[in-house]
Each structure stands twice: as structure tokens, then as C-alpha cells.
Tab-separated table of C-alpha atoms in Angstrom:
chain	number	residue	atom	x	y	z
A	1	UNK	CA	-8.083	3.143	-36.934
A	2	UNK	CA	-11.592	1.657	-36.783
A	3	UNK	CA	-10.284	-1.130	-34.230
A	4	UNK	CA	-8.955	1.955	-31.430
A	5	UNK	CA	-12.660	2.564	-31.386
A	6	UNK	CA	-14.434	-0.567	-31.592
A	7	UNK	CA	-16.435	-1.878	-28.087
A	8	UNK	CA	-15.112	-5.616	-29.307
A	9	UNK	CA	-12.811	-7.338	-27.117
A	10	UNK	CA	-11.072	-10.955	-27.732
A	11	UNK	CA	-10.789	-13.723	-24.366
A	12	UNK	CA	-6.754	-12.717	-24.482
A	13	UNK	CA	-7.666	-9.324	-23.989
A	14	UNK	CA	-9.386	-9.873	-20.980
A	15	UNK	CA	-7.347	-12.586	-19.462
A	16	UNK	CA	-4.107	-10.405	-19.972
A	17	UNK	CA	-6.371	-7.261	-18.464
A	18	UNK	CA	-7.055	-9.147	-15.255
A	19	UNK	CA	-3.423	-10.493	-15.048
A	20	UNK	CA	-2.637	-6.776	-15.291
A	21	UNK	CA	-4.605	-5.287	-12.282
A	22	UNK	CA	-3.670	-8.532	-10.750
A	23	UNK	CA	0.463	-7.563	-11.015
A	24	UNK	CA	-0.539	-4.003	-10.317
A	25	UNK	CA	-2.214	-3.721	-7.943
A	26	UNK	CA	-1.311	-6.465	-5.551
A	27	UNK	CA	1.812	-5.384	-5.825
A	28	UNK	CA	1.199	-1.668	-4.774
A	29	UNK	CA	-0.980	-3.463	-1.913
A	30	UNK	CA	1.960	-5.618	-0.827
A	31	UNK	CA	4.437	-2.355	-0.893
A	32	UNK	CA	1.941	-0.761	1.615
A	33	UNK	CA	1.442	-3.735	4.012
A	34	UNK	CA	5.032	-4.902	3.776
A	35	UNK	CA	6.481	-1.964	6.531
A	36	UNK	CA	3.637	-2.782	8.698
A	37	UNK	CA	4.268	-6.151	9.285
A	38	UNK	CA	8.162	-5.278	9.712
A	39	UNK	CA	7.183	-2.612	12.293
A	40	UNK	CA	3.828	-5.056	13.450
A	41	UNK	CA	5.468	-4.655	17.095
A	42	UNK	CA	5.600	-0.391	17.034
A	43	UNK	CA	2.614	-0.029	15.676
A	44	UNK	CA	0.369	-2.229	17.596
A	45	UNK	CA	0.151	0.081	20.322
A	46	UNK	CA	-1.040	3.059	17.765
A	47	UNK	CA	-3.097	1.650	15.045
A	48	UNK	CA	-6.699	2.893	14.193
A	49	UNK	CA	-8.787	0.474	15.524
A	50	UNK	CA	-12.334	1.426	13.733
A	51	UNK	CA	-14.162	-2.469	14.270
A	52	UNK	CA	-13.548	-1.906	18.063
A	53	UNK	CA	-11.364	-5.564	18.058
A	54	UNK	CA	-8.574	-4.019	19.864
A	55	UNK	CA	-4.997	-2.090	18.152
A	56	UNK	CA	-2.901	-5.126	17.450
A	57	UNK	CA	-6.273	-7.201	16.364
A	58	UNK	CA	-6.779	-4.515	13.875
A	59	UNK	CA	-3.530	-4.156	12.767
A	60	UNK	CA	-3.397	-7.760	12.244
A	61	UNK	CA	-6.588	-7.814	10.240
A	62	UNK	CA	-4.734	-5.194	8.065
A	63	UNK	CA	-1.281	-7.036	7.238
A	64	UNK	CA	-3.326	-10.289	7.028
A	65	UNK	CA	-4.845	-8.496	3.906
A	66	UNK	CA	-1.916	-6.327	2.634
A	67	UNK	CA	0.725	-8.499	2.662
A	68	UNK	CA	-0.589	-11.849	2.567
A	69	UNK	CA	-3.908	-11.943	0.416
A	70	UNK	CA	-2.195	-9.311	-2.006
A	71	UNK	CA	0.677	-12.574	-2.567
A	72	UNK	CA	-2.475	-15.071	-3.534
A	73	UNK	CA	-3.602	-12.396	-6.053
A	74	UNK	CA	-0.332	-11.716	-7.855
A	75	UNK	CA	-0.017	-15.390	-7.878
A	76	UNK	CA	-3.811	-15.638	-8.936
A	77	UNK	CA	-4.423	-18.326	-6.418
A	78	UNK	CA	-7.602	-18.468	-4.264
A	79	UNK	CA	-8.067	-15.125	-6.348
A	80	UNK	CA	-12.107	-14.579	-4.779
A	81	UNK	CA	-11.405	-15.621	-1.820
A	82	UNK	CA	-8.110	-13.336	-1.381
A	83	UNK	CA	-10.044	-10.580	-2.515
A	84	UNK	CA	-12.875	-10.457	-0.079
A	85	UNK	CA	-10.241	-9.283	3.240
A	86	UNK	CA	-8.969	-6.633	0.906
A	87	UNK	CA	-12.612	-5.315	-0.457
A	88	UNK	CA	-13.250	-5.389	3.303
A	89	UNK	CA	-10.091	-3.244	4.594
A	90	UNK	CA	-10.626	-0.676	1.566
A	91	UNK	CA	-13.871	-0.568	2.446
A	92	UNK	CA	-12.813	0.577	5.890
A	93	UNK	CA	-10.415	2.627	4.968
A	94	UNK	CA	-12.562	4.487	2.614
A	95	UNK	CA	-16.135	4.476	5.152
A	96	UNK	CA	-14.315	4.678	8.241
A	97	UNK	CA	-10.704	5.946	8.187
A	98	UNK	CA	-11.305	8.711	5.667
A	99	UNK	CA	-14.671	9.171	5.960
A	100	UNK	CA	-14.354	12.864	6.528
A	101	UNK	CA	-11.581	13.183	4.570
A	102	UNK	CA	-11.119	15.111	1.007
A	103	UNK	CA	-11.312	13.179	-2.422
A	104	UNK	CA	-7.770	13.353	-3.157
A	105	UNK	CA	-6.756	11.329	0.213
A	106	UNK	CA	-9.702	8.772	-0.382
A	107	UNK	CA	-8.461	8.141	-4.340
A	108	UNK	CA	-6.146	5.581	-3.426
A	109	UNK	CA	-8.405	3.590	-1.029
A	110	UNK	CA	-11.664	4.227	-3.939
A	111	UNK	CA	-9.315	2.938	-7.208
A	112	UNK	CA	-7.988	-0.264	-4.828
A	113	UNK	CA	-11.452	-0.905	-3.995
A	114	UNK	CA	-12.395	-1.067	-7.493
A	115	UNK	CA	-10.310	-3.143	-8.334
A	116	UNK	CA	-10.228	-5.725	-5.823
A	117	UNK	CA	-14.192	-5.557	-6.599
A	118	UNK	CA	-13.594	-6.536	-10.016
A	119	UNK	CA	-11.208	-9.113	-9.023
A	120	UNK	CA	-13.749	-10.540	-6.657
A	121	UNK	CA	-16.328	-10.430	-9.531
A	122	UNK	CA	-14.517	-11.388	-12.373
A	123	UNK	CA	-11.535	-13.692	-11.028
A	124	UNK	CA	-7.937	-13.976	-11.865
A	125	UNK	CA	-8.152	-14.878	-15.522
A	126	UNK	CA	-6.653	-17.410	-17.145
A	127	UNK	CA	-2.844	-16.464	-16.334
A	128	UNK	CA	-3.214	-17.981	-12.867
A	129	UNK	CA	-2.743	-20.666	-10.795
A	130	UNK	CA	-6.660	-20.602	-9.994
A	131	UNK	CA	-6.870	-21.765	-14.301
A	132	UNK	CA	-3.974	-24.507	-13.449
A	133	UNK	CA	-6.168	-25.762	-10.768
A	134	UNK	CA	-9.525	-25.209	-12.142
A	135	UNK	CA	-8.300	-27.961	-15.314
């Protein structure tokens, strides 16, 4: 009982904790990018374009992100790196998109924004191909 309320934490903990969100979270990221890039050529014409770069630019931007930096952080590869186009498109989608929106449409945008923040701090762990390279 006293170890369900100790602060203490071991190394596995933590490395099995960032391969976690890592999983998670890319994952749900990839599931929302993945029809955009299959419908790229419909929605070019119609998607928000809050940077002022132009529909299809912005769309790109977007499924550049979703789809293709979520992969690198499931697979925990170029984990920081991957993580900085999808802090930036949360970040967009949370200060630009939904600005004006309610709390419970800007929860999904604030918890992957977290997230990818404390990916981009911490990094992938040690369950990653960043570790395998990093030896």
C-alpha cells in the first residue's frame, strides 16, 4: 500500500511511460492525418489556411505532421525533431483554429499538445530506435 503512494519512480518506469504516450498518442495522431492524406486532393481546395501559405500548402503542413512525424514517434526515431511540426500544428489548432471555441472542442488539441511537449522535452525513452542509435 505504501508504494501506490510513494513520489519514487525507477528508470523502467519512465522509459516504459514515454514508450506509452509514444504508442498512444502517435497513433491517435496518425488515425487523424491518415484520411487527409487519402482525400489530400478534395480537401486542398477547403482547408483552413490560418499561416496565410495558401489551402493545399497548409494542408500539406498538416499531413506532413499527422501522418508522417506521428510514424518517427511510434517508432521513437528522430523523436525531438518529429515532435517540433506536431507541437507547432497543435499549437495552431488550439491558438488559431479553436481559438474561440469551447473547452470541450479544444481538449483534444490541449492533451496532444501536452504530450508532444513532453516528448519534445523529455525524448523517446529508451524503447526506441533514437536509444539504438544513440549507443
Amino acid at each position: 500500500m505504501r508504494r501506490l503512494f510513494s513520489a519514487t519512480f525507477t528508470n523502467g518506469t519512465v522509459h516504459f511511460s514515454l514508450l506509452l504516450l509514444r504508442l498512444v498518442f502517435g497513433g491517435l495522431m496518425l488515425t487523424h492525418g491518415w484520411p487527409m492524406l487519402m482525400n489530400f486532393a478534395s480537401l486542398s481546395h477547403k482547408f483552413a489556411d490560418p499561416l496565410h501559405v495558401g489551402h493545399t500548402v497548409s494542408l500539406g503542413m498538416v499531413v506532413f505532421a499527422e501522418v508522417f512525424c506521428s510514424v518517427f514517434i511510434i517508432l521513437g526515431l528522430l523523436t525531438r525533431l518529429a515532435a517540433i511540426p506536431l507541437v507547432v500544428c497543435m499549437s495552431v489548432a488550439l491558438f488559431m483554429i479553436h481559438a474561440h471555441d469551447t473547452i470541450d472542442v479544444k481538449e483534444k488539441a490541449i492533451a496532444f499538445l501536452a504530450v508532444f511537449v513532453v516528448l519534445l522535452f523529455c525524448g523517446p525513452g529508451k524503447v526506441s530506435f533514437d536509444s539504438l542509435i544513440g549507443r
